[in-house]
Short mmCIF file of C-alpha atoms in Angstrom, two decimals:
data_model
loop_
_atom_site.label_atom_id
_atom_site.label_comp_id
_atom_site.label_asym_id
_atom_site.label_seq_id
_atom_site.Cartn_x
_atom_site.Cartn_y
_atom_site.Cartn_z
CA UNK A 1381 45.65 -17.22 58.14
CA UNK A 1382 42.24 -15.62 58.41
CA UNK A 1383 41.55 -13.99 61.76
CA UNK A 1384 38.31 -15.23 63.27
CA UNK A 1385 35.68 -12.87 64.54
CA UNK A 1386 33.96 -14.05 67.69
CA UNK A 1387 30.20 -14.31 67.29
CA UNK A 1388 28.08 -11.97 69.37
CA UNK A 1389 24.70 -13.65 69.97
CA UNK A 1390 23.31 -10.51 71.61
CA UNK A 1391 24.20 -8.39 68.58
CA UNK A 1392 23.38 -10.49 65.52
CA UNK A 1393 23.37 -7.57 63.07
CA UNK A 1394 26.77 -6.36 64.23
CA UNK A 1395 28.16 -9.88 64.02
CA UNK A 1396 26.74 -10.31 60.53
CA UNK A 1397 28.36 -7.09 59.30
CA UNK A 1398 31.70 -7.79 61.00
CA UNK A 1399 31.86 -11.25 59.43
CA UNK A 1400 32.10 -9.66 55.96
CA UNK A 1401 33.40 -6.12 56.49
CA UNK A 1402 34.57 -5.51 52.93
CA UNK A 1403 31.21 -6.44 51.46
CA UNK A 1404 29.30 -4.12 53.76
CA UNK A 1405 31.70 -1.18 53.45
CA UNK A 1406 31.41 -1.48 49.67
CA UNK A 1407 27.64 -1.65 49.92
CA UNK A 1408 27.58 1.40 52.21
CA UNK A 1409 29.61 3.46 49.72
CA UNK A 1410 27.25 2.42 46.92
CA UNK A 1411 24.30 3.46 49.10
CA UNK A 1412 25.87 6.91 49.59
CA UNK A 1413 26.60 7.41 45.89
CA UNK A 1414 23.09 6.21 45.03
CA UNK A 1415 21.61 8.86 47.33
CA UNK A 1416 23.81 11.46 45.64
CA UNK A 1417 22.52 10.42 42.22
CA UNK A 1418 18.92 10.34 43.45
CA UNK A 1419 18.98 13.86 44.90
CA UNK A 1420 21.19 15.48 42.27
CA UNK A 1421 19.51 18.06 40.00
CA UNK A 1422 18.58 17.13 36.45
CA UNK A 1423 21.59 16.53 34.20
CA UNK A 1424 23.99 16.65 37.15
CA UNK A 1425 23.38 12.96 37.80
CA UNK A 1426 24.32 12.18 34.20
CA UNK A 1427 27.54 14.20 34.58
CA UNK A 1428 28.40 12.28 37.76
CA UNK A 1429 27.78 8.91 36.11
CA UNK A 1430 29.80 9.81 33.02
CA UNK A 1431 32.66 11.23 35.09
CA UNK A 1432 32.85 8.07 37.19
CA UNK A 1433 32.41 5.70 34.28
CA UNK A 1434 35.08 3.32 33.01
CA UNK A 1435 34.27 3.98 29.36
CA UNK A 1436 36.93 4.41 26.69
CA UNK A 1437 37.10 8.19 27.09
CA UNK A 1438 37.64 8.07 30.85
CA UNK A 1439 40.05 5.12 30.64
CA UNK A 1440 42.26 7.05 28.24
CA UNK A 1441 42.23 10.26 30.30
CA UNK A 1442 42.09 8.91 33.87
CA UNK A 1443 42.63 5.12 33.81
CA UNK A 1444 43.21 4.53 37.54
CA UNK A 1445 40.39 6.79 38.69
CA UNK A 1446 38.00 5.35 36.11
CA UNK A 1447 38.67 1.77 37.14
CA UNK A 1448 38.38 2.55 40.84
CA UNK A 1449 35.43 4.94 40.93
CA UNK A 1450 33.26 2.95 38.52
CA UNK A 1451 33.01 0.16 41.09
CA UNK A 1452 31.14 2.40 43.56
CA UNK A 1453 28.22 3.65 41.49
CA UNK A 1454 25.07 2.13 40.07
CA UNK A 1455 23.11 3.78 37.29
CA UNK A 1456 19.66 3.35 38.82
CA UNK A 1457 19.42 4.16 42.57
CA UNK A 1458 16.12 2.28 42.70
CA UNK A 1459 18.14 -0.92 42.18
CA UNK A 1460 20.02 -0.49 45.46
CA UNK A 1461 17.87 -2.96 47.42
CA UNK A 1462 18.27 -5.55 44.66
CA UNK A 1463 22.05 -5.16 44.70
CA UNK A 1464 22.06 -5.39 48.50
CA UNK A 1465 20.40 -8.81 48.22
CA UNK A 1466 22.95 -9.90 45.60
CA UNK A 1467 25.83 -8.74 47.81
CA UNK A 1468 24.51 -10.85 50.67
CA UNK A 1469 24.00 -13.87 48.41
CA UNK A 1470 27.37 -13.81 46.66
CA UNK A 1471 29.96 -11.39 48.06
CA UNK A 1472 29.33 -11.96 51.76
CA UNK A 1473 29.59 -15.78 51.65
CA UNK A 1474 32.78 -15.61 49.59
CA UNK A 1475 34.37 -13.06 51.93
CA UNK A 1476 33.46 -15.10 55.02
CA UNK A 1477 34.86 -18.22 53.37
CA UNK A 1478 38.08 -16.88 51.85
CA UNK A 1479 38.72 -13.85 54.03
CA UNK A 1480 38.65 -10.21 53.00
CA UNK A 1481 42.03 -10.14 51.24
CA UNK A 1482 41.45 -13.11 48.92
CA UNK A 1483 37.89 -11.99 48.21
CA UNK A 1484 39.11 -8.50 47.34
CA UNK A 1485 41.86 -9.82 45.07
CA UNK A 1486 39.33 -11.90 43.11
CA UNK A 1487 36.62 -9.28 42.67
CA UNK A 1488 39.04 -6.42 42.01
CA UNK A 1489 40.95 -8.47 39.43
CA UNK A 1490 37.69 -9.41 37.73
CA UNK A 1491 36.50 -5.80 37.66
CA UNK A 1492 39.75 -4.56 36.12
CA UNK A 1493 40.28 -7.41 33.65
CA UNK A 1494 36.65 -7.52 32.48
CA UNK A 1495 36.53 -3.74 32.07
CA UNK A 1496 39.78 -3.46 30.12
CA UNK A 1497 39.07 -6.38 27.79
CA UNK A 1498 35.44 -5.48 27.09
CA UNK A 1499 36.32 -1.83 26.44
CA UNK A 1500 39.18 -2.91 24.17
CA UNK A 1501 36.76 -5.05 22.17
CA UNK A 1502 34.36 -2.11 21.99
CA UNK A 1503 37.16 0.17 20.77
CA UNK A 1504 38.00 -2.31 18.01
CA UNK A 1505 34.33 -2.39 17.01
CA UNK A 1506 34.28 1.41 16.82
CA UNK A 1507 37.45 1.49 14.73
CA UNK A 1508 35.93 -1.10 12.37
CA UNK A 1509 32.71 0.96 12.14
CA UNK A 1510 30.67 -1.80 13.76
CA UNK A 1511 29.74 0.45 16.65
CA UNK A 1512 29.05 4.21 16.77
CA UNK A 1513 31.82 6.52 17.97
CA UNK A 1514 29.48 7.85 20.64
CA UNK A 1515 30.04 4.57 22.50
CA UNK A 1516 33.38 5.95 23.70
CA UNK A 1517 31.32 7.98 26.17
CA UNK A 1518 28.87 5.25 27.16
CA UNK A 1519 28.04 4.97 30.87
CA UNK A 1520 29.93 1.91 32.08
CA UNK A 1521 29.63 1.72 35.84
CA UNK A 1522 28.41 -0.72 38.42
CA UNK A 1523 29.26 -3.74 40.46
CA UNK A 1524 28.13 -6.53 38.19
CA UNK A 1525 31.61 -7.67 37.15
CA UNK A 1526 32.58 -8.22 40.76
CA UNK A 1527 29.32 -10.04 41.38
CA UNK A 1528 29.96 -12.33 38.41
CA UNK A 1529 33.42 -13.18 39.77
CA UNK A 1530 32.01 -13.89 43.24
CA UNK A 1531 29.34 -16.11 41.70
CA UNK A 1532 32.08 -17.97 39.84
CA UNK A 1533 34.40 -18.66 42.75
CA UNK A 1534 31.45 -19.58 44.98
CA UNK A 1535 31.15 -22.70 42.81
CA UNK A 1536 33.98 -24.28 44.80
CA UNK A 1537 32.16 -23.74 48.08
CA UNK A 1538 29.10 -25.76 47.05
CA UNK A 1539 29.35 -29.53 47.65
CA UNK A 1540 28.90 -32.03 44.83
CA UNK A 1541 26.62 -32.90 43.14
CA UNK A 1542 24.86 -29.53 43.66
CA UNK A 1543 28.02 -27.77 42.55
CA UNK A 1544 27.51 -28.90 38.95
CA UNK A 1545 23.89 -27.70 38.84
CA UNK A 1546 24.98 -24.35 40.24
CA UNK A 1547 27.84 -24.10 37.73
CA UNK A 1548 25.54 -24.92 34.84
CA UNK A 1549 23.15 -22.23 36.05
CA UNK A 1550 25.70 -19.43 36.30
CA UNK A 1551 27.34 -20.36 32.99
CA UNK A 1552 23.94 -20.29 31.30
CA UNK A 1553 22.98 -17.02 33.00
CA UNK A 1554 26.09 -15.19 31.80
CA UNK A 1555 26.81 -17.21 28.67
CA UNK A 1556 23.46 -17.22 26.87
CA UNK A 1557 23.24 -13.40 26.49
CA UNK A 1558 26.78 -13.35 25.09
CA UNK A 1559 26.13 -16.24 22.69
CA UNK A 1560 22.94 -14.61 21.38
CA UNK A 1561 24.48 -11.34 20.25
CA UNK A 1562 25.27 -9.74 23.59
CA UNK A 1563 26.78 -6.34 24.29
CA UNK A 1564 30.26 -5.46 25.53
CA UNK A 1565 28.79 -5.61 29.04
CA UNK A 1566 27.72 -9.22 28.47
CA UNK A 1567 31.28 -9.95 27.37
CA UNK A 1568 32.56 -8.34 30.56
CA UNK A 1569 30.25 -10.49 32.67
CA UNK A 1570 31.50 -13.65 30.96
CA UNK A 1571 35.14 -12.62 31.47
CA UNK A 1572 34.53 -11.80 35.14
CA UNK A 1573 32.86 -15.17 35.65
CA UNK A 1574 35.93 -16.85 34.14
CA UNK A 1575 38.20 -14.90 36.50
CA UNK A 1576 36.15 -16.21 39.41
CA UNK A 1577 36.31 -19.77 38.13
CA UNK A 1578 40.04 -19.50 37.51
CA UNK A 1579 40.57 -18.35 41.10
CA UNK A 1580 40.37 -21.92 42.36
CA UNK A 1581 43.99 -21.86 43.68
CA UNK A 1582 42.97 -19.08 46.10
CA UNK A 1583 40.35 -21.37 47.63
CA UNK A 1584 42.90 -23.90 48.83
CA UNK A 1585 44.10 -24.11 52.44
CA UNK A 1586 41.47 -21.65 53.65
CA UNK A 1587 40.60 -21.20 57.32
CA UNK A 1588 37.03 -19.96 56.95
CA UNK A 1589 35.39 -17.38 59.17
CA UNK A 1590 32.35 -19.61 59.03
CA UNK A 1591 34.28 -22.29 60.96
CA UNK A 1592 34.49 -21.72 64.73
CA UNK A 1593 38.06 -21.59 66.01
CA UNK A 1594 39.29 -24.61 67.89
CA UNK A 1595 39.82 -24.28 71.61
CA UNK A 1596 43.13 -25.59 72.88
#
């Protein structure tokens, strides 16, 4: 059962953050790493991004670290505000609805599965000489796979008939780039979206944080 957090009308910002703690802790870490990238000397920022990337090279040498650390960096610190908006639109509602544990299981699974499959496809393309070998060191970081999964599972929170318009929109958003010659990242987005959509069983029997507790 999800533990409810009592609303604090006098402290709306605190209540907002406490209602989705995982989302805001994640966002805070990304803010810190973005500042590090922004203030790092020339070339050092590239080293940091490559070292924390989940590309083929890092996955072979340090698979656990690569999968974990790549979820806490974004390549362009100037995009931080944009990602903050996306976190509030997708991650926060899902976490409040399903609870932190279920939300984390979904987005973490999507990040890992999408990364491993997309990088495996890229490796096969390199071995078949359809992609340059330098792609083994490509910067592959960011939070977009988790966002795609959150967008997918959020489908089940939207009432019909709006649910079907929303679903069509997210499928088109992630599917069209893949269908029109997309990159391995586009493939990862599509896989992560599918993970979110396939997480429907985790949305059953949920006591949402958005629902006030009953008084007995």
